[in-house]
PDB file of C-alpha atoms in Angstrom:
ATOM      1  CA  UNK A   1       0.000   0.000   0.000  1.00  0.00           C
ATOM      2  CA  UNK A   2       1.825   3.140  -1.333  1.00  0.00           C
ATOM      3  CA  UNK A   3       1.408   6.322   2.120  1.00  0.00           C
ATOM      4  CA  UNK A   4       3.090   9.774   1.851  1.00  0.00           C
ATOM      5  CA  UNK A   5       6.182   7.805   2.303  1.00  0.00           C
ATOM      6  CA  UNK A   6       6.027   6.794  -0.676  1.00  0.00           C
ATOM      7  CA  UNK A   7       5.547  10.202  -2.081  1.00  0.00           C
ATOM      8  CA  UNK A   8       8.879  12.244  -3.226  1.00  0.00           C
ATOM      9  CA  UNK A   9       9.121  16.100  -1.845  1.00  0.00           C
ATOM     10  CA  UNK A  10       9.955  18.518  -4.373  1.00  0.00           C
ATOM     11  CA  UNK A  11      13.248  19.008  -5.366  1.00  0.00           C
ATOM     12  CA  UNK A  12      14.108  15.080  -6.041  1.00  0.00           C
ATOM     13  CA  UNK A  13      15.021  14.849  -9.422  1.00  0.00           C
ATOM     14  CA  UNK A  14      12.573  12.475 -10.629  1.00  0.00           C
ATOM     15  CA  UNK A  15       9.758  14.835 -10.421  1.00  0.00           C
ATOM     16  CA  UNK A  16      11.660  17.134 -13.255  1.00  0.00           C
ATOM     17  CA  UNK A  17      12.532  14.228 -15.405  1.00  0.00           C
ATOM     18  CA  UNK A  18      10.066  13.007 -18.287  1.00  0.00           C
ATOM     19  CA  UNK A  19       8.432   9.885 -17.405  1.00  0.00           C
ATOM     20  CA  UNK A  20       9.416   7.130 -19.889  1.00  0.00           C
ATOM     21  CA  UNK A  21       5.981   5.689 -22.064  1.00  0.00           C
ATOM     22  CA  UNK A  22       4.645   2.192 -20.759  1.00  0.00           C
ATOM     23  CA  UNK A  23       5.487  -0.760 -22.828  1.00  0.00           C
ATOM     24  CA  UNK A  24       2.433  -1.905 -23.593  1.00  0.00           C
ATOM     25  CA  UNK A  25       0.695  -4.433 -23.287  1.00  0.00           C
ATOM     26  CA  UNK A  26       1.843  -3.597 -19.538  1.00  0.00           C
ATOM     27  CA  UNK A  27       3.509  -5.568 -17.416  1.00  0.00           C
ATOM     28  CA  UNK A  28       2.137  -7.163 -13.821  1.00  0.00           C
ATOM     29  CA  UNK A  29       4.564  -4.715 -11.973  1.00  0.00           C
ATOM     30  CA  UNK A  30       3.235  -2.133 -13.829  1.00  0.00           C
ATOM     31  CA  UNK A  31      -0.313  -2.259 -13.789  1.00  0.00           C
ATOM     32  CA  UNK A  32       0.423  -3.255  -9.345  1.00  0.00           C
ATOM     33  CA  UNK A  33       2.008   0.191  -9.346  1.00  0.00           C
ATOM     34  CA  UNK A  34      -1.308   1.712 -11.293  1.00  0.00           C
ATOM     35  CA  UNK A  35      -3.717  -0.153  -9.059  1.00  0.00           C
ATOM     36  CA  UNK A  36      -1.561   0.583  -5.714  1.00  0.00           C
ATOM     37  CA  UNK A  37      -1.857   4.845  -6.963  1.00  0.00           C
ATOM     38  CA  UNK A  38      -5.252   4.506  -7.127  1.00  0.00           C
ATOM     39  CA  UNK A  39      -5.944   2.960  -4.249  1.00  0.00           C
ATOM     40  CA  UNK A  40      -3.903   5.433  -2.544  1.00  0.00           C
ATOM     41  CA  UNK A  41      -6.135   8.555  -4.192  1.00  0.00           C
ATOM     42  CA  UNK A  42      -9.287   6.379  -2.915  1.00  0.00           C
ATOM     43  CA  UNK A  43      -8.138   5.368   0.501  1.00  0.00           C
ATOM     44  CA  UNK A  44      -7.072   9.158   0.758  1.00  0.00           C
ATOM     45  CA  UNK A  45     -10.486  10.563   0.271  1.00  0.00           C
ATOM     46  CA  UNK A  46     -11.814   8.752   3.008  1.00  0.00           C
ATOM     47  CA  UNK A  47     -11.492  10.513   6.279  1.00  0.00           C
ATOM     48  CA  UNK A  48     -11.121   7.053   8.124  1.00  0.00           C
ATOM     49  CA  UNK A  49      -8.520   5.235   5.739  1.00  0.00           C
ATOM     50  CA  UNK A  50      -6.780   8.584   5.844  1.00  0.00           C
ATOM     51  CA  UNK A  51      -6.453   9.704   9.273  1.00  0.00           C
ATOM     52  CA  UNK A  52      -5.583   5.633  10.082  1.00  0.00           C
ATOM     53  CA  UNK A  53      -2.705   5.607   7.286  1.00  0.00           C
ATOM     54  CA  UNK A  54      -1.844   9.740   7.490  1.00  0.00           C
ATOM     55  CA  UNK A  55      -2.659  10.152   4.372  1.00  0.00           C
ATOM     56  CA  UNK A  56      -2.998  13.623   2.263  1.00  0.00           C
ATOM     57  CA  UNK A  57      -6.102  14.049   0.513  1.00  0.00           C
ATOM     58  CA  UNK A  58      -5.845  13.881  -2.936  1.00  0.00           C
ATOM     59  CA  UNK A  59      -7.478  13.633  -6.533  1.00  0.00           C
ATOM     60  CA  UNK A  60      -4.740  12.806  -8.519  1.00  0.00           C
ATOM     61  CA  UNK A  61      -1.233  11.327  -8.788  1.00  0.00           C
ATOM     62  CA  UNK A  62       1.253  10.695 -10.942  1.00  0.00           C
ATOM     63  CA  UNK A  63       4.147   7.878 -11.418  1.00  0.00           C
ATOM     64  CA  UNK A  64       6.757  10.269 -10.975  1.00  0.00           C
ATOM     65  CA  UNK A  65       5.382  11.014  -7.560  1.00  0.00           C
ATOM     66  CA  UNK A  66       6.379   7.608  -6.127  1.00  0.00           C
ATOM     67  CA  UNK A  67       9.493   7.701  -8.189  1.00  0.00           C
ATOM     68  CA  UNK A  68       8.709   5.582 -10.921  1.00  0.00           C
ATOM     69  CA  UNK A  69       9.567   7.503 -14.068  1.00  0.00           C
ATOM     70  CA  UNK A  70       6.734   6.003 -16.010  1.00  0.00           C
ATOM     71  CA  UNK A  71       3.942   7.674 -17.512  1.00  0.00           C
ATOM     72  CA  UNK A  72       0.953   6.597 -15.320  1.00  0.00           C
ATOM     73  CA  UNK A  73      -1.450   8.566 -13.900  1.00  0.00           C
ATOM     74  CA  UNK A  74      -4.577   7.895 -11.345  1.00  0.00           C
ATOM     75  CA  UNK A  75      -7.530   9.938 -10.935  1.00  0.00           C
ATOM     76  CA  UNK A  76     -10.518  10.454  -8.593  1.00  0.00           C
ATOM     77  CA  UNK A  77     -12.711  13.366  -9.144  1.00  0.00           C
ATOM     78  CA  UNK A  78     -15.937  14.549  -9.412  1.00  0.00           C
ATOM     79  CA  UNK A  79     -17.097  16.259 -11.531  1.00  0.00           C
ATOM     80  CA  UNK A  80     -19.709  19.820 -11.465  1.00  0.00           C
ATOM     81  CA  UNK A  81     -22.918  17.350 -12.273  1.00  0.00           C
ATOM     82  CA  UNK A  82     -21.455  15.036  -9.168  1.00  0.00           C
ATOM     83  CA  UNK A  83     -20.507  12.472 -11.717  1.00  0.00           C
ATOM     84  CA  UNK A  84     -17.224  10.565 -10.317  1.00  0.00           C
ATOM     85  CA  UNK A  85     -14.372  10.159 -12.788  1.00  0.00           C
ATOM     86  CA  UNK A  86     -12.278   7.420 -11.591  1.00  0.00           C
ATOM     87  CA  UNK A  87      -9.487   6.393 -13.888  1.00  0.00           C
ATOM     88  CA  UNK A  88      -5.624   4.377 -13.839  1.00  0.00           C
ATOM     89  CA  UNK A  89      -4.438   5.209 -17.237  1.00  0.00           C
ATOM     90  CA  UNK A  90      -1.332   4.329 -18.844  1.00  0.00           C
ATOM     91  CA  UNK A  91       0.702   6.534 -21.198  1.00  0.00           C
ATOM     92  CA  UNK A  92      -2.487   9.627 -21.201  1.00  0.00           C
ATOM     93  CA  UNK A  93      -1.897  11.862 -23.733  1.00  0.00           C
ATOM     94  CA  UNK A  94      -3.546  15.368 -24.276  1.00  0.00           C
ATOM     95  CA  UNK A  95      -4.454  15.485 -28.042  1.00  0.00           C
ATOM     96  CA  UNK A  96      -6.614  18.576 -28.181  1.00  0.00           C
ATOM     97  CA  UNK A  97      -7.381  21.465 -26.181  1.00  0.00           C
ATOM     98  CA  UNK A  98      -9.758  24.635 -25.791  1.00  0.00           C
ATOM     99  CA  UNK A  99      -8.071  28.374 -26.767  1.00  0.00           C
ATOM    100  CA  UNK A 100     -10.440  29.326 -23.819  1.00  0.00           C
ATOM    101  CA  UNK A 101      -8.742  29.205 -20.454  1.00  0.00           C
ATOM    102  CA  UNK A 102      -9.794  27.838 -16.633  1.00  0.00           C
ATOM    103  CA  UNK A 103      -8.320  28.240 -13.152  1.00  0.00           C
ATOM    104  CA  UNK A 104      -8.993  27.350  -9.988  1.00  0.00           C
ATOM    105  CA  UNK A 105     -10.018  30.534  -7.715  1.00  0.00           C
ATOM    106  CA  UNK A 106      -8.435  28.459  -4.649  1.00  0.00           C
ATOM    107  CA  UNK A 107      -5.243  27.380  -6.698  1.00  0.00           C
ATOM    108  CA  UNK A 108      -3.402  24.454  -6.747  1.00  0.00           C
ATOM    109  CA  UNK A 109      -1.914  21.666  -4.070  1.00  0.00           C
ATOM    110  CA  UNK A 110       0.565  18.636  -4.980  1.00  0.00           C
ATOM    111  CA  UNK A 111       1.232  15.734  -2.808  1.00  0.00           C
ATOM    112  CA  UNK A 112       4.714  16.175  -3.431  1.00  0.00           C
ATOM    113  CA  UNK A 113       4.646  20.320  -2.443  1.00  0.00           C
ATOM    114  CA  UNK A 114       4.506  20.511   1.121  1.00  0.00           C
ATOM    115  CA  UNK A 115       3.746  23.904   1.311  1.00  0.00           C
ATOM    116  CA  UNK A 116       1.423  26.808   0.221  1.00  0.00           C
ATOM    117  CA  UNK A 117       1.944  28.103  -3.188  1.00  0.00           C
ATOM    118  CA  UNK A 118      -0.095  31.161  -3.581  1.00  0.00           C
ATOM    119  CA  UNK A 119      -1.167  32.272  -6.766  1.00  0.00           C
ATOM    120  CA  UNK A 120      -3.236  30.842  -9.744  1.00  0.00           C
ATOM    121  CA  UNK A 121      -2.112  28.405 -12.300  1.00  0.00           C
ATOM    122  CA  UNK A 122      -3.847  28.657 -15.894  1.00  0.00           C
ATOM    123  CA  UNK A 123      -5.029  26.027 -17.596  1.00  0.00           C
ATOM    124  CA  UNK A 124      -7.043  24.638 -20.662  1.00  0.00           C
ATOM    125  CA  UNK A 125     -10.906  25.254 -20.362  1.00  0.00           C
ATOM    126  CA  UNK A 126     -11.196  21.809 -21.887  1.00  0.00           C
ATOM    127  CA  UNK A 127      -9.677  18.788 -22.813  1.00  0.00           C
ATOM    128  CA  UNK A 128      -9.413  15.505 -24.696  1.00  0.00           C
ATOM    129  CA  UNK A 129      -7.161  12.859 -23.622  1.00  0.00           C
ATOM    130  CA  UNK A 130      -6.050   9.769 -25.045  1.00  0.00           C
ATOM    131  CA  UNK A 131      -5.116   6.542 -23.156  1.00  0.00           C
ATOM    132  CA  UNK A 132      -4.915   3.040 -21.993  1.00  0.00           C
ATOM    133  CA  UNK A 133      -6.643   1.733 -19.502  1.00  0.00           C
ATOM    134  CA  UNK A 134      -5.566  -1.433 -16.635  1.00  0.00           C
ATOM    135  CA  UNK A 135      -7.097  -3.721 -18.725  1.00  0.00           C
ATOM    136  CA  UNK A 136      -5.580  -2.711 -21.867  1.00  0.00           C
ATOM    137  CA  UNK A 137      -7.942  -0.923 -23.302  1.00  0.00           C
ATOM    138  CA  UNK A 138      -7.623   2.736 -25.303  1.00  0.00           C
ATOM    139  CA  UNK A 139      -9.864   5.649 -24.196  1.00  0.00           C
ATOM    140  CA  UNK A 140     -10.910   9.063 -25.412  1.00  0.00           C
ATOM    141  CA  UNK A 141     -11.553  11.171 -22.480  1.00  0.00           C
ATOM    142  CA  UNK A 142     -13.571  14.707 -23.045  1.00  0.00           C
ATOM    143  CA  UNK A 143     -12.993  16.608 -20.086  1.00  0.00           C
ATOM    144  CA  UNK A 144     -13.791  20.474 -18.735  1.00  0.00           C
ATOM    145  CA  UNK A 145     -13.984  22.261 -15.367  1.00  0.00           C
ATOM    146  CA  UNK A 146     -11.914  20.443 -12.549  1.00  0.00           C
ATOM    147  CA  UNK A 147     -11.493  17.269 -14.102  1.00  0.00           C
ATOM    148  CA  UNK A 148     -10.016  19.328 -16.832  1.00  0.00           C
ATOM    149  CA  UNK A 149      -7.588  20.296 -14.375  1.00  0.00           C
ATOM    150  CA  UNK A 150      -6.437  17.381 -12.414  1.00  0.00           C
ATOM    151  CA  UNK A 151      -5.258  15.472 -15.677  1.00  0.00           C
ATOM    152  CA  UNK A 152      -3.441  18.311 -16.964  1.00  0.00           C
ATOM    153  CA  UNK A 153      -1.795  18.586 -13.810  1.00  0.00           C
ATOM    154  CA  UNK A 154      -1.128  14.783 -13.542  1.00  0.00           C
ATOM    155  CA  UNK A 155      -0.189  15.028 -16.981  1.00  0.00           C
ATOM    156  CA  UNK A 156       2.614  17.466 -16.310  1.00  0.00           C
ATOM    157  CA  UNK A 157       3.967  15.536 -14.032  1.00  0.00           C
ATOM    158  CA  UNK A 158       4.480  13.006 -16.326  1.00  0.00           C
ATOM    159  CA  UNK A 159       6.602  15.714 -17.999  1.00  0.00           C
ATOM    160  CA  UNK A 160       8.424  17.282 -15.668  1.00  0.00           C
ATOM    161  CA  UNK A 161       6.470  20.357 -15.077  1.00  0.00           C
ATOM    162  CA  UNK A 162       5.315  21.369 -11.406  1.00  0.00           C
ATOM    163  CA  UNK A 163       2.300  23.451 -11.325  1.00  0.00           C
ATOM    164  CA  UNK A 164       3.903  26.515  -9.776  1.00  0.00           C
ATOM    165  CA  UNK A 165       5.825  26.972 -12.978  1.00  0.00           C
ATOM    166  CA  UNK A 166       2.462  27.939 -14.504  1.00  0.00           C
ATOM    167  CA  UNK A 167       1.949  30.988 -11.883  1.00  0.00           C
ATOM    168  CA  UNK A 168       2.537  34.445 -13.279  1.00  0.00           C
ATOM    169  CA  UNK A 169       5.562  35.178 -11.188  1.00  0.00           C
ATOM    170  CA  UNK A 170       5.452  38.789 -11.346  1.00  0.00           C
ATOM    171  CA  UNK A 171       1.622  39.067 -10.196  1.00  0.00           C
ATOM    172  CA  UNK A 172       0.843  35.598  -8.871  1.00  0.00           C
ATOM    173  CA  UNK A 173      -2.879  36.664  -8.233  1.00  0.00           C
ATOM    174  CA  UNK A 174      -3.711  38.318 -11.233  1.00  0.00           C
ATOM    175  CA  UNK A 175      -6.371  36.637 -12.709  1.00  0.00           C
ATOM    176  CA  UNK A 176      -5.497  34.865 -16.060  1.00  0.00           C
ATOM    177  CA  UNK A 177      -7.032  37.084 -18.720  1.00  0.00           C
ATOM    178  CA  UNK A 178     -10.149  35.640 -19.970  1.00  0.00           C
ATOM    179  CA  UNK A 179     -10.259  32.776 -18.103  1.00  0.00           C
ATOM    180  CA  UNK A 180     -13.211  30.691 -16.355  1.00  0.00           C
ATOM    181  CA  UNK A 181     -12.952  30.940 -12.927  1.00  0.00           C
ATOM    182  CA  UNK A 182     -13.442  27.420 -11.108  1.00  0.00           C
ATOM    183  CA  UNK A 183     -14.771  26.934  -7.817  1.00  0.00           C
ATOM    184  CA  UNK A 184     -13.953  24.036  -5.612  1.00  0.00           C
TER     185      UNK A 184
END
């Protein structure tokens, strides 16, 4: 069962390297690393599981984050109709994106950033991603609003990209120009 432990801090340097692509069809330690992530994004949003392990809550994580430099990603979200999104993809790829723009008006956490990062971190309004799934299977995922959000910032983790090195550094709380506004 993967804890914070198991989660790197930032500044290793796994968490600026790009993952490597899964050989697919995946292996059995590869697909037990994608089901152990998502249990640990499950077992974290349950205030029993989590207080019992000390588990952050979280929606999201990436390989990188346990230091396996392999694009995988987990995800459990909800999201604005209530619908839950629950997925352990291998090798996600964005393949198309909005012009339009989205942020969240609270900003962003990582399990790996152990501190507040103020500011807000602009993103695509909307996105398609491409994938396999644990059983082997490819998906086409349309996704807006916070969903939107979480697999680009998964996905960017997967690339080496933190999401504080989307903040406007001069003016971290200027809102991004044009940009939906997302509450959580």
């Amino acid at each position: 069962m993967i804890t914070m432990n198991d989660v790197i801090r930032e500044g290793h340097p796994t968490l600026r390297k790009v993952a490597e692509e899964v050989n697919l069809p995946a292996s059995e330690e590869d697909k037990g690393t994608l089901k152990d992530m998502m249990e640990f994004v499950i077992n974290s949003q349950v205030p029993e599981l989590a207080n019992k392990y000390d588990l952050r809550p979280g929606i999201g994580i990436a390989a990188p984050q346990i230091n396996v430099s392999k694009r995988m990603i987990a995800i459990h979200v909800t999201d604005d109709q209530e619908s839950l999104l629950s997925y352990a993809l291998f090798n996600p790829k964005i393949i198309s994106h909005s012009v339009e723009k989205s942020y969240l008006t609270v900003g962003e956490g990582c399990l790996s950033v152990d501190r507040e990062v103020e500011g807000y971190v602009p993103r695509y309004a909307r996105v398609t991603v491409k994938a396999i799934t644990l059983d082997g299977k490819e998906v086409k995922l349309r996704l807006k609003g916070l969903p939107a959000i979480v697999f680009q910032h998964e996905i960017d983790h997967l690339n080496g990209v933190m999401f504080y090195d989307h903040i406007n550094q001069e003016d971290p709380m200027e809102e991004p120009e044009g940009a939906i506004a997302i509450e959580r």
